[in-house]
Tab-separated table of C-alpha atoms in Angstrom:
chain	number	residue	atom	x	y	z
A	1085	MET	CA	-0.024	-0.021	0.105
A	1086	LEU	CA	1.382	3.315	-0.968
A	1087	THR	CA	1.351	6.493	0.977
A	1088	SER	CA	0.088	9.748	-0.521
A	1089	LYS	CA	3.582	11.013	-0.730
A	1090	GLN	CA	4.923	7.975	-2.364
A	1091	ARG	CA	1.877	8.022	-4.898
A	1092	SER	CA	2.719	11.800	-5.501
A	1093	TYR	CA	6.442	10.998	-6.154
A	1094	LEU	CA	5.609	8.118	-8.551
A	1095	ARG	CA	3.051	10.368	-10.405
A	1096	LYS	CA	5.973	13.021	-10.992
A	1097	LEU	CA	8.229	10.106	-12.277
A	1098	ALA	CA	5.450	8.896	-14.665
A	1099	VAL	CA	4.779	12.213	-16.324
A	1100	SER	CA	8.063	11.854	-18.439
A	1101	GLU	CA	7.381	8.157	-19.408
A	1102	ASN	CA	5.648	6.973	-22.586
A	1103	PRO	CA	2.794	4.436	-22.347
A	1104	ILE	CA	4.062	0.822	-22.689
A	1105	VAL	CA	0.683	-1.039	-22.433
A	1106	TYR	CA	-2.001	-0.307	-24.833
A	1107	ILE	CA	-5.284	-1.750	-24.416
A	1108	GLY	CA	-7.386	-1.857	-27.706
A	1109	LYS	CA	-10.580	-3.417	-29.036
A	1110	SER	CA	-9.675	-6.978	-27.681
A	1111	GLY	CA	-9.711	-5.752	-24.213
A	1112	ILE	CA	-7.551	-7.114	-21.442
A	1113	ASP	CA	-6.416	-10.651	-22.621
A	1114	ARG	CA	-3.624	-13.001	-21.632
A	1115	GLU	CA	-1.169	-11.206	-24.174
A	1116	ILE	CA	-1.813	-7.801	-22.454
A	1117	THR	CA	-1.411	-9.226	-19.082
A	1118	ASN	CA	1.928	-10.934	-19.973
A	1119	GLN	CA	3.184	-7.728	-21.556
A	1120	ALA	CA	2.294	-5.738	-18.480
A	1121	HIS	CA	3.917	-8.328	-16.213
A	1122	LYS	CA	7.207	-8.214	-18.308
A	1123	ALA	CA	7.248	-4.494	-18.147
A	1124	ILE	CA	6.580	-4.128	-14.478
A	1125	VAL	CA	9.211	-6.633	-13.588
A	1126	ALA	CA	11.668	-4.823	-15.767
A	1127	ARG	CA	10.658	-1.161	-14.782
A	1128	GLU	CA	8.627	-1.126	-11.615
A	1129	LEU	CA	6.641	1.773	-13.011
A	1130	VAL	CA	4.379	1.174	-15.900
A	1131	LYS	CA	2.206	3.580	-17.802
A	1132	GLY	CA	-0.719	2.259	-19.903
A	1133	LYS	CA	-3.234	3.701	-22.338
A	1134	VAL	CA	-6.652	2.574	-23.143
A	1135	GLN	CA	-7.675	3.203	-26.741
A	1136	GLN	CA	-11.060	4.639	-27.677
A	1137	ASN	CA	-12.507	1.421	-29.165
A	1138	ALA	CA	-11.644	-0.582	-26.031
A	1139	PRO	CA	-14.451	-2.340	-24.167
A	1140	VAL	CA	-13.194	-1.186	-20.807
A	1141	ASP	CA	-12.369	2.225	-19.383
A	1142	ALA	CA	-8.985	3.247	-17.846
A	1143	ARG	CA	-10.126	2.881	-14.110
A	1144	THR	CA	-11.434	-0.712	-14.844
A	1145	ALA	CA	-8.326	-1.612	-16.834
A	1146	ALA	CA	-6.002	-0.257	-14.207
A	1147	GLU	CA	-7.717	-2.154	-11.258
A	1148	HIS	CA	-8.010	-5.354	-13.283
A	1149	LEU	CA	-4.259	-5.369	-14.284
A	1150	ALA	CA	-3.336	-4.284	-10.643
A	1151	ALA	CA	-5.163	-7.141	-9.337
A	1152	GLU	CA	-3.717	-9.629	-11.846
A	1153	LEU	CA	-0.144	-8.369	-11.263
A	1154	LYS	CA	-0.564	-7.664	-7.540
A	1155	ALA	CA	0.529	-4.143	-8.205
A	1156	ASP	CA	-0.660	-0.817	-7.030
A	1157	VAL	CA	-2.706	1.751	-9.059
A	1158	VAL	CA	-0.760	5.102	-8.805
A	1159	ASN	CA	-2.890	7.233	-11.038
A	1160	VAL	CA	-5.736	7.187	-13.466
A	1161	MET	CA	-6.236	10.306	-15.567
A	1162	GLY	CA	-8.480	10.323	-18.767
A	1163	ASN	CA	-7.465	7.278	-20.829
A	1164	THR	CA	-4.128	6.827	-19.171
A	1165	PHE	CA	-3.135	4.811	-16.008
A	1166	VAL	CA	0.041	4.147	-13.981
A	1167	LEU	CA	0.810	0.933	-12.163
A	1168	PHE	CA	3.698	0.341	-9.690
A	1169	LYS	CA	5.045	-2.945	-8.163
A	1170	ARG	CA	8.302	-3.176	-6.187
A	1171	ASN	CA	10.777	-5.470	-7.655
A	1172	LEU	CA	12.644	-6.861	-4.561
A	1173	GLN	CA	15.384	-8.563	-6.630
A	1174	HIS	CA	16.431	-5.357	-8.501
A	1175	ILE	CA	14.992	-2.205	-6.945
A	1176	ARG	CA	15.070	0.703	-9.430
A	1177	ILE	CA	12.932	3.415	-7.708
A	1178	GLU	CA	13.715	4.484	-4.168
A	1179	LEU	CA	10.387	5.751	-2.651
A	1180	PRO	CA	10.295	8.562	-0.128
A	1181	THR	CA	9.777	7.215	3.513
A	1182	LYS	CA	8.801	8.835	6.684
A	1183	LYS	CA	11.443	10.698	8.567
A	1184	LYS	CA	11.870	9.560	12.196
C-alpha cells in the first residue's frame, strides 16, 4: 500500500514516461497481461493507455491489471493509467519514507 507522498512521487516520475501497455478493442487478454507483467518486472513503474475502441475504461483496466499483477494503481487520468510494483530482486525506484 502506497502512502500519498509515495503516490505523488511516482506520479511525477510517470509524467515523462511514454505508455508501454496499450489496451485496444480486444480488451484485457492474456497477451496484455503478460506484456504488462514483463514491463512491470523490468521497470517497476508502468504507464498504460486505453484506446477509444476498447471495451473497458481506464479505471477498470488499471484495477484489473493491478489485481492480476499484484501491483498498486498510482494514477488514472483520462485514458491513461500508471501501475507500480516493487521488484525486490532489483530495486530501481527509491520511494520516499517517513522521517523519524
